[in-house]
Coordinates of C-alpha atoms in Angstrom, one line a residue:
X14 CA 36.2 -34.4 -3.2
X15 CA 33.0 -35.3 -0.7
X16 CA 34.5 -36.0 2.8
X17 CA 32.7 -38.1 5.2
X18 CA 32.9 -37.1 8.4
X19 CA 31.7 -38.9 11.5
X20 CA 29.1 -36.6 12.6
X21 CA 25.5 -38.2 13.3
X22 CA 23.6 -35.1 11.9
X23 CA 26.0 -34.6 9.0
X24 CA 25.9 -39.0 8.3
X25 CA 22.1 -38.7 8.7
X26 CA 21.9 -35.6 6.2
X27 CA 24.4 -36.5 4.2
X28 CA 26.1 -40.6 2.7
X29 CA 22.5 -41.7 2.0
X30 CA 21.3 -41.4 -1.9
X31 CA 20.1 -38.1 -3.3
X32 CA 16.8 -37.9 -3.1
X33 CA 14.3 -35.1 -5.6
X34 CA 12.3 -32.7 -4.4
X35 CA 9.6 -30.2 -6.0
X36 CA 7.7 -27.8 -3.9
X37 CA 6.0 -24.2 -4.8
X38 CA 3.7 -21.8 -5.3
X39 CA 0.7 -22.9 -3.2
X40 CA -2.8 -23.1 -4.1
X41 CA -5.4 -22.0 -1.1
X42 CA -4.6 -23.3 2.4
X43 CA -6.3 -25.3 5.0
X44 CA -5.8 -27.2 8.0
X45 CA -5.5 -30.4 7.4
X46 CA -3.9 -32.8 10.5
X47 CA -4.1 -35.7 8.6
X48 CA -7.0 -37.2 10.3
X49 CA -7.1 -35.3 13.0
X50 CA -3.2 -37.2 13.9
X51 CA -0.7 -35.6 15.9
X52 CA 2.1 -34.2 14.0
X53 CA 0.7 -34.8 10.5
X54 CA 1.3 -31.9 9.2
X55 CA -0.7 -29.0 6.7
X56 CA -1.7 -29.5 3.5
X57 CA -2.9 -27.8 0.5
X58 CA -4.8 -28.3 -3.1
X59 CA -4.5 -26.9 -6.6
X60 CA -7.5 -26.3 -7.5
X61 CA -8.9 -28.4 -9.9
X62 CA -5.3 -30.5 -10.4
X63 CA -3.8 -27.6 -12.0
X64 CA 0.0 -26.4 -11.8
X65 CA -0.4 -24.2 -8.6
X66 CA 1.5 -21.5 -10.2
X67 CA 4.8 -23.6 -11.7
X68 CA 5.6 -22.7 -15.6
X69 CA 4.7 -26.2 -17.2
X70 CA 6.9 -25.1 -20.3
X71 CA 8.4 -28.1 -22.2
X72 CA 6.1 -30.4 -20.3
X73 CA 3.0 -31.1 -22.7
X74 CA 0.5 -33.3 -20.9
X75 CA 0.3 -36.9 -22.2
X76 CA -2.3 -39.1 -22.4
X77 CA -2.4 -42.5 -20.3
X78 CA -3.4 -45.3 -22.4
X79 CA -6.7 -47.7 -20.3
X80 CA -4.9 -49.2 -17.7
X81 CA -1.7 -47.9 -17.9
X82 CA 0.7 -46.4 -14.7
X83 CA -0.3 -43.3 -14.1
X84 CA 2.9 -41.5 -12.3
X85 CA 3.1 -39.2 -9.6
X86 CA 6.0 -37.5 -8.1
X87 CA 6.6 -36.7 -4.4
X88 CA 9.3 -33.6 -4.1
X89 CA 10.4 -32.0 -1.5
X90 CA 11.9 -28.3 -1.4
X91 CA 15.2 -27.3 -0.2
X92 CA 14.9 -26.0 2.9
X93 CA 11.5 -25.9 3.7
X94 CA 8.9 -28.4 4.9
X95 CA 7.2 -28.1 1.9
X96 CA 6.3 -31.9 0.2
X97 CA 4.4 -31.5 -3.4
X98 CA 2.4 -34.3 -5.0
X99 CA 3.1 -34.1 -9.0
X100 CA 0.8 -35.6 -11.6
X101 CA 3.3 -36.8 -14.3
X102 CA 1.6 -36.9 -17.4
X103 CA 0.2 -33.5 -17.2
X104 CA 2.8 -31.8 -14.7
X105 CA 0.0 -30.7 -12.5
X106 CA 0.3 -30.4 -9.0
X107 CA -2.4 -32.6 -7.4
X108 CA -1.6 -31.3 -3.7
X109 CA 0.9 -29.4 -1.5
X110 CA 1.7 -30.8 2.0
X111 CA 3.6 -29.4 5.0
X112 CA 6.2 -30.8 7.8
X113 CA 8.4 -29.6 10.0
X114 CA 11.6 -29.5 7.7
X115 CA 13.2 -30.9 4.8
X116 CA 13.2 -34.1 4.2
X117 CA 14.5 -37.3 1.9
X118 CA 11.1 -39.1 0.3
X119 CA 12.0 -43.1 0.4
X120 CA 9.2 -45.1 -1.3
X121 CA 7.8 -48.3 0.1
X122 CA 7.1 -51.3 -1.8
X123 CA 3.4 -50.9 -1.8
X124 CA 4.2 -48.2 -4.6
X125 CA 1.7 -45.4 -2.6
X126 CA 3.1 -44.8 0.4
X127 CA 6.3 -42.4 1.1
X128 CA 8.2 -42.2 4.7
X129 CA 9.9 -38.5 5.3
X130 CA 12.4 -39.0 7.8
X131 CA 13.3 -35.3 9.5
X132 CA 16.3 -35.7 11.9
X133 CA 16.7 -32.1 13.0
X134 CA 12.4 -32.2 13.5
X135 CA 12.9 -35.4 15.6
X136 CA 9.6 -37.0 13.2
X137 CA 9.4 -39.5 10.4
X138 CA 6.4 -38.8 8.6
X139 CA 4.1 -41.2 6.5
X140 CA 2.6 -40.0 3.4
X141 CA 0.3 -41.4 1.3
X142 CA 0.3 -40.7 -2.4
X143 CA -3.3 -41.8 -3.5
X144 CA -2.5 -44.4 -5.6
X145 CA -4.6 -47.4 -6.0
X146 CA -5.4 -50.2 -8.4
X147 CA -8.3 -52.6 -8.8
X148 CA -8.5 -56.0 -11.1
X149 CA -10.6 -55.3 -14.0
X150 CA -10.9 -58.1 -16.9
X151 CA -7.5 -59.7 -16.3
X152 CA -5.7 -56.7 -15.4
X153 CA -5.4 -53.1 -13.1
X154 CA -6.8 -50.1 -13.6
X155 CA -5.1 -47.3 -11.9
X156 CA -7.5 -45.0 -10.0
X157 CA -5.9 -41.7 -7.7
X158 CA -7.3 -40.9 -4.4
X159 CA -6.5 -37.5 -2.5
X160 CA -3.0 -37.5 -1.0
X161 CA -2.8 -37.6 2.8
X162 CA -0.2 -36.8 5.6
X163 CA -1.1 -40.3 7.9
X164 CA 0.7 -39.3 10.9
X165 CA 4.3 -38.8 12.6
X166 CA 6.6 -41.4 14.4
X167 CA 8.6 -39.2 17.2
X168 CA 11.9 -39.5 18.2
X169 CA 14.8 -37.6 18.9
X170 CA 16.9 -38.1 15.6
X171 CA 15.4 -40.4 12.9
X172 CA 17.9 -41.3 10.0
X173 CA 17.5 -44.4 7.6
X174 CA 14.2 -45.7 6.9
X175 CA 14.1 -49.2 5.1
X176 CA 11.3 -50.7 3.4
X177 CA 11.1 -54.3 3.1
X178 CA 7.9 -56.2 2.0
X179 CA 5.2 -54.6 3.8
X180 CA 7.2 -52.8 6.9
X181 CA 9.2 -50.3 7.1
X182 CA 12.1 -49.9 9.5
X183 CA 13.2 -46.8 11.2
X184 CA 16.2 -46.1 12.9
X185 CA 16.5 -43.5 15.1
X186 CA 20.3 -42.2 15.6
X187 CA 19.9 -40.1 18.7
X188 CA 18.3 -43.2 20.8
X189 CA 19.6 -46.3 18.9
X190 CA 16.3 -47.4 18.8
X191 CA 14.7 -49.2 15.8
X192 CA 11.0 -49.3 15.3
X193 CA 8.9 -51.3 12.9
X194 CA 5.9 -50.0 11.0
X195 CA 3.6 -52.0 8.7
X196 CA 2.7 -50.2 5.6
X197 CA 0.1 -52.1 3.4
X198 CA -1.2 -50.9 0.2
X199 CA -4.6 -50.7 1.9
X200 CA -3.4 -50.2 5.8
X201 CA -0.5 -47.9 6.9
X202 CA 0.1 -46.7 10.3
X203 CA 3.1 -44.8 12.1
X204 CA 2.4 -46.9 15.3
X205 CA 5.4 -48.9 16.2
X206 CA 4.7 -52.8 15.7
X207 CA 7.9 -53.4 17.6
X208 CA 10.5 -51.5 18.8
X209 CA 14.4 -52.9 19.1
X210 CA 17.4 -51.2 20.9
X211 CA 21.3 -51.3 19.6
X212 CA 23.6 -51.1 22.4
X213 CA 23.8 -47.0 22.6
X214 CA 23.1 -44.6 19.9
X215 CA 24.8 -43.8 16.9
X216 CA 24.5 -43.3 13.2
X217 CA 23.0 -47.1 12.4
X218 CA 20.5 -48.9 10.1
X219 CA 18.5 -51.9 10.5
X220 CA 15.8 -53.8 8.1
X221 CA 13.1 -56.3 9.5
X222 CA 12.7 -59.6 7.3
X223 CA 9.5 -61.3 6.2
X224 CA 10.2 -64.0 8.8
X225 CA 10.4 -61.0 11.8
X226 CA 13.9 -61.6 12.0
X227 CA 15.8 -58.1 12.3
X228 CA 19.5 -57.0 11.4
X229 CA 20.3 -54.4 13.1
X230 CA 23.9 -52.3 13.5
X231 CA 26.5 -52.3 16.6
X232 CA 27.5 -48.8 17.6
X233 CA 31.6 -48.1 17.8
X234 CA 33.2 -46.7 20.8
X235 CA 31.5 -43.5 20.3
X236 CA 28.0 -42.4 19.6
X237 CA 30.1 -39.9 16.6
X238 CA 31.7 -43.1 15.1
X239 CA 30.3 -45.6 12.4
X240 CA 29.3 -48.6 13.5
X241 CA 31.5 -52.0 13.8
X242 CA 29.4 -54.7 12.7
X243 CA 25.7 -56.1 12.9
X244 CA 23.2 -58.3 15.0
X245 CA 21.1 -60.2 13.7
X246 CA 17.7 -60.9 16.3
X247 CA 14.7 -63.3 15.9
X248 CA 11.1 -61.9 15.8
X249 CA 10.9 -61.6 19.5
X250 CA 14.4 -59.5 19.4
X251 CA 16.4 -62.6 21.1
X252 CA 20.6 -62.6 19.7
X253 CA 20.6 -64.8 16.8
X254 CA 24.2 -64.0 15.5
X255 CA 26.5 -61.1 15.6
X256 CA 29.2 -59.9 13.2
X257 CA 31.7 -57.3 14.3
X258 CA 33.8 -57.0 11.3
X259 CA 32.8 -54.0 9.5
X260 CA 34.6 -51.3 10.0
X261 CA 32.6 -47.8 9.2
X262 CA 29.2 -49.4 8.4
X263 CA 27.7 -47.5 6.4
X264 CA 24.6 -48.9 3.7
X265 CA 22.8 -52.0 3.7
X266 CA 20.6 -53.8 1.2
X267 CA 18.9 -57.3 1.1
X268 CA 18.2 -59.4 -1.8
X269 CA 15.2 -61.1 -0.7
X270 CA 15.2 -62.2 3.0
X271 CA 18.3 -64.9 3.1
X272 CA 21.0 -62.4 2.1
X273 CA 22.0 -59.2 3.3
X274 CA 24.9 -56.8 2.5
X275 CA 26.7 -53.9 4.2
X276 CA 28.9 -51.4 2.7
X277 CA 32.7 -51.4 5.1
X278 CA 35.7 -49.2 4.8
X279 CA 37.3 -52.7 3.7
X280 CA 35.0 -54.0 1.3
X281 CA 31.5 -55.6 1.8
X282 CA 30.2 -57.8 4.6
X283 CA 27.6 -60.3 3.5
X284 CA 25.3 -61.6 5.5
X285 CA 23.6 -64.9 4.2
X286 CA 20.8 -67.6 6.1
X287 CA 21.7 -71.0 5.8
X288 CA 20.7 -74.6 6.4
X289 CA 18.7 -74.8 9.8
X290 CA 18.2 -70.7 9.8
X291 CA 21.6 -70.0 11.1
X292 CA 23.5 -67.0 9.7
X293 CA 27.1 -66.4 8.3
X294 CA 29.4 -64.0 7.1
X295 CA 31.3 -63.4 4.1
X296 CA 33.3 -60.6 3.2
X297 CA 33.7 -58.9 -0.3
X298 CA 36.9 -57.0 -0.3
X299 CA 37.4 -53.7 -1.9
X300 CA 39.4 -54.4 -5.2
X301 CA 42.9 -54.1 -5.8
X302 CA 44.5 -50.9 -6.2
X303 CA 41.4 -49.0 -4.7
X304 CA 41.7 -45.4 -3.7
X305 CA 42.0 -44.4 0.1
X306 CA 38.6 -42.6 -0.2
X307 CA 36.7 -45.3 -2.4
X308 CA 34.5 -47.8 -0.4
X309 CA 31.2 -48.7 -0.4
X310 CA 28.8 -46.5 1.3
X311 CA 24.9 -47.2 -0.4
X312 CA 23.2 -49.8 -2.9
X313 CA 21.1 -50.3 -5.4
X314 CA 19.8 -53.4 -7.3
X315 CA 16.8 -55.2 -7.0
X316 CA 17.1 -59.5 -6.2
X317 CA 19.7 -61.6 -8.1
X318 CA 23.3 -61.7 -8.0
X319 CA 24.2 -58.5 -9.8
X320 CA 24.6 -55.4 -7.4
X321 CA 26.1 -51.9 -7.5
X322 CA 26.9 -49.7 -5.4
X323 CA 28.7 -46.4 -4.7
X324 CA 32.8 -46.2 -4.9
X325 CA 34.4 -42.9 -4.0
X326 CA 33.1 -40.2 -5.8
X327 CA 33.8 -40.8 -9.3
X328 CA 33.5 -44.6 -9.8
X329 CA 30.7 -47.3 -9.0
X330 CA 31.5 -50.9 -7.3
X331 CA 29.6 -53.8 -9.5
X332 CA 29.2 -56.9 -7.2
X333 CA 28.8 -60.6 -7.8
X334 CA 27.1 -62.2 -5.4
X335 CA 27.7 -65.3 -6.8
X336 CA 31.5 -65.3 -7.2
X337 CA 31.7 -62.7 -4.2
X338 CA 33.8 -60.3 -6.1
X339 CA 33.8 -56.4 -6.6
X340 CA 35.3 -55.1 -9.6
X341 CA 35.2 -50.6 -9.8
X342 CA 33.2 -49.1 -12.4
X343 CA 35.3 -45.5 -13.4
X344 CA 32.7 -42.6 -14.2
X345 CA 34.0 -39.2 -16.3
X346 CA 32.9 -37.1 -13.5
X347 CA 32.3 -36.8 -10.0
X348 CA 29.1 -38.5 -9.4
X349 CA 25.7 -36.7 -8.3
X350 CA 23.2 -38.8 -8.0
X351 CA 22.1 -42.5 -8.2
X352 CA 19.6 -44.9 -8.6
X353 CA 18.8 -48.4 -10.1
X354 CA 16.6 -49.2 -13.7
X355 CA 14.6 -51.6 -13.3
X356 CA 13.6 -52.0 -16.7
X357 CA 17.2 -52.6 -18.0
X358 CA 18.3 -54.3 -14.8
X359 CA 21.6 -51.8 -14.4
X360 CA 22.3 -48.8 -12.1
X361 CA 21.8 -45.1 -13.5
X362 CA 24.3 -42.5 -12.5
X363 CA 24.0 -38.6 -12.9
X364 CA 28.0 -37.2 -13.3
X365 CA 28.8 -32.6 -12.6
X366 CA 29.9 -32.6 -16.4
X367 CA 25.6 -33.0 -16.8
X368 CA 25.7 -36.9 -18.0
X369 CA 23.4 -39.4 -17.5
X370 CA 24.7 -43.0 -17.4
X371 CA 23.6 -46.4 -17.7
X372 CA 25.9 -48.6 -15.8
X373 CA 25.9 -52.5 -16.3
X374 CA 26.8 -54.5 -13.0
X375 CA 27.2 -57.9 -14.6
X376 CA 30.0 -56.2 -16.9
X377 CA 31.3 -53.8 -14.7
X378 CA 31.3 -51.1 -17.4
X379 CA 28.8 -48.1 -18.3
X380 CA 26.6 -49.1 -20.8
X381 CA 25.0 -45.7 -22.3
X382 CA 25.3 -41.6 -21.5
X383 CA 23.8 -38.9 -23.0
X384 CA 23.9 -35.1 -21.4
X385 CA 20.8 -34.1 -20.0
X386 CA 21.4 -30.9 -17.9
X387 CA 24.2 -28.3 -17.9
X388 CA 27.1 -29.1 -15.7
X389 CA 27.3 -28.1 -12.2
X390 CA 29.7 -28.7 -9.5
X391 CA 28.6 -31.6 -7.3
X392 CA 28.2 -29.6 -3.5
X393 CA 29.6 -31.1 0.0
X394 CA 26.8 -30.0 2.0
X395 CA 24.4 -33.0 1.4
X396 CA 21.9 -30.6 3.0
X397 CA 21.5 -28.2 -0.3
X398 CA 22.2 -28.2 -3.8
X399 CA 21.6 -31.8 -4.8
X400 CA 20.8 -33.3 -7.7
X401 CA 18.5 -36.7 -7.7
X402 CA 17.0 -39.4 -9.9
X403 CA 14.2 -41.5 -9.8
X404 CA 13.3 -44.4 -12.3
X405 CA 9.3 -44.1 -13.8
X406 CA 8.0 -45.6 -16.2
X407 CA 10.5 -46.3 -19.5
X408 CA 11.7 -42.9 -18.1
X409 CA 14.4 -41.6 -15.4
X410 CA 13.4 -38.1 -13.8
X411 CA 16.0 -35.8 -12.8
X412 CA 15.9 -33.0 -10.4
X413 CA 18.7 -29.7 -11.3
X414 CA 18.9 -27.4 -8.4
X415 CA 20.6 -25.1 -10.2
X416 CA 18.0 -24.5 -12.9
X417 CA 15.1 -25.1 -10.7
X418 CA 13.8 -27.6 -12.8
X419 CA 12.4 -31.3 -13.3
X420 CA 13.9 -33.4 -16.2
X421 CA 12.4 -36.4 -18.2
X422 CA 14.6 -38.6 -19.6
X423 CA 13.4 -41.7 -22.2
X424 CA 15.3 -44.8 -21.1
X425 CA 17.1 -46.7 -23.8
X426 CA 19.4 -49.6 -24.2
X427 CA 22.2 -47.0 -25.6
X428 CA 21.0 -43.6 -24.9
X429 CA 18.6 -41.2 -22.8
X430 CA 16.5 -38.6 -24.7
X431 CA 15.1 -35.7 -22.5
X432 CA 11.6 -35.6 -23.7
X433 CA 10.3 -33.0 -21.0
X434 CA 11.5 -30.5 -18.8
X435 CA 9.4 -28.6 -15.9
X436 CA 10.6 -25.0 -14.9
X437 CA 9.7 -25.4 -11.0
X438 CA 10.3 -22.4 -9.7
X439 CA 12.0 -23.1 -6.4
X440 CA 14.8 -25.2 -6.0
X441 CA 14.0 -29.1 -5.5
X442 CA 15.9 -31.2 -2.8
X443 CA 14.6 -34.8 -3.0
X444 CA 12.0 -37.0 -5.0
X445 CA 10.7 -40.3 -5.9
X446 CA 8.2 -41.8 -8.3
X447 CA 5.4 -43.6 -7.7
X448 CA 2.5 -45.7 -9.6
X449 CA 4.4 -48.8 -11.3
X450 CA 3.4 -51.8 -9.0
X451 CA 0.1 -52.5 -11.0

């Protein structure tokens, strides 16, 4: 069993999703600040795109039909600052960056841009992938540019970092401060637009709305205690509304900008704008019968009223948003890793016996499995060890610690087919995948 303890570091390190991560063999050095920004970081090239020294055996290089998505992967290495940017249909790596530590990649909806929160380092760095697409003839052609570190947004221990729309919000545990960067597709900066402060530190979240309005989380009595509740603050951080019943806050996600969820030890507080602006609260309670560990601690969904999210440690929570219900989702195994499919519209969960799943939220049930790695026993230090899972395109992409290696998966209504595996050589942490917005 995975215990939660009320730790900031081990929270900060640790109940979030699994994250992948590739990093390796580097190709010649050189200083590169990122601009000539403070705290951005080193960063290297393969030379002429190539593989940097990783054994690309089992990945054959695929050819990207004219205007396609043309993937890259951002991995980070376990226990090292090392971030490498991953061509996906040829496995090569197209650069190798450097920050202080290890860190968890979380993608932003512009589809280029990466933030890499590092508690321990006291940074949040903003990366950007190179991806960019122009309108030619009715559609977009993907073109790359050279990755780039874009700077680092200090503080003393930054945790969660949530995207939404074109900002990204960062809160930082050690201060209780959250600050708002706007990321763009075509501007991006790590200078704080606006800065809000919770009533003390602690382990928190918040997420800025399109309209500036900004949820944000109410410490408990200690700074080493979940939070209680949430505030909810206008775009010139004045009290709109505050909600104090959710005990152990942890996890939050928002289906567009009028509704907003929270995962509780007791269920699921929803958050939802009304008539006039004004908000209310809802809660969703855990179901009947529940274990004592099993509550809801991340999401993952896109808008619309089907939701999952974590249960425990071997079962999912589907949500209806519409009937505010929660019904638990069993899984064979304890659960690894995560993350949602946006192609089929259901979650995906990685299970220790080496199972991929397909998990339907609207029926509550799992949909699909099919092995894809070897089992392995699912570790409690969030900190090493971890598998992850990131969706591409009509593919999910697995990281195996174990093996050292990175797994492609076809999605399919029914099944998953590896299709290509990548020997890494050096054991992955945290990924995503980017290039799909065209």
């Amino acid at each position: 069993m995975i215990v939660i303890t009320k730790t900031r570091k081990t929270l900060a390190a640790g109940v979030a999703a699994i994250a992948l991560v590739l990093a390796g063999g580097c190709a010649e050095s050189d200083d590169d600040p990122g601009g000539g920004k403070p705290g951005a970081g080193r960063a290297s090239d393969a030379a002429g795109g190539e593989q940097g020294g990783a054994d690309r055996s089992g990945w054959p290089a695929e050819k990207t039909a004219h205007g396609a998505p043309e993937l890259r992967a951002v991995v980070t290495e376990q226990g090292s600052g090392a971030v490498r940017v991953i061509g996906l249909a040829d496995g090569g790596t197209v650069r190798t960056l450097r920050v202080e530590g290890q860190s968890r990649p979380v993608r932003t909806e512009d589809d280029t841009h990466v933030l890499l929160p590092q508690g321990e380092q006291g940074v949040t760095h903003l990366l950007d992938a190179g991806i960019r697409w122009e309108d030619h003839g009715g559609h977009q052609d993907a073109h790359h540019e050279r990755p780039r570190l874009l700077g680092g947004l200090k503080g003393e221990y930054p945790s969660h970092a949530v995207p939404h729309g074109e900002h990204v919000t960062v809160f930082d545990d050690g201060t209780g401060t959250a600050q708002v960067l706007h990321v763009g597709a075509e501007d991006a900066s790590t200078e704080p637009e606006r800065e809000l402060k919770a009533e003390g530190p602690h382990h928190g979240v918040a997420v800025t709305l399109e309209n500036g309005e900004m949820a944000v989380t109410i410490p408990g009595k200690t700074e080493e205690d979940l939070p209680v509740g949430v505030r909810v603050h206008d775009a010139h951080n004045r009290e709109l509304a505050a909600f104090r019943n959710c005990p152990e806050l942890h996890g939050e996600h928002a289906v567009g900008d009028d509704l907003l969820l929270f995962g509780c030890l007791d269920g699921v507080l929803v958050l939802e704008r009304g008539d006039g602006g004004k908000w209310a609260a809802d809660k969703i309670p855990n179901p009947a019968g529940s274990g004592e560990e099993e509550r809801v601690s991340s999401f993952a969904g896109h808008s619309g009223d089907a939701v999952l999210g974590t249960f425990g440690d071997e079962a999912m929570a589907a949500l209806d948003l519409g009937e505010r219900t929660m019904r638990r989702v069993g899984l064979p195994a304890a659960r690894a890793a995560f993350t949602w499919d946006p192609y089929w519209d259901r979650g995906l969960a990685l299970t220790a016996d080496g199972e991929l799943h397909g998990v339907d939220p609207k029926g509550a049930e799992v949909v699909a499995s099919s092995k894809v790695t070897e089992p392995f026993e699912v570790s409690a230090d969030w900190t090493k060890n971890q598998a992850a899972l990131a969706p591409g395109e009509e593919s999910v992409y697995v990281t195996d610690p174990f093996t050292g290696s990175l797994i492609e998966a076809e999605v399919a209504r029914e099944r998953f087919e590896v299709t290509r595996t990548m020997e890494l050589g050096f054991t992955p942490y945290s990924l995503t995948v980017l290039g799909m917005a065209g």
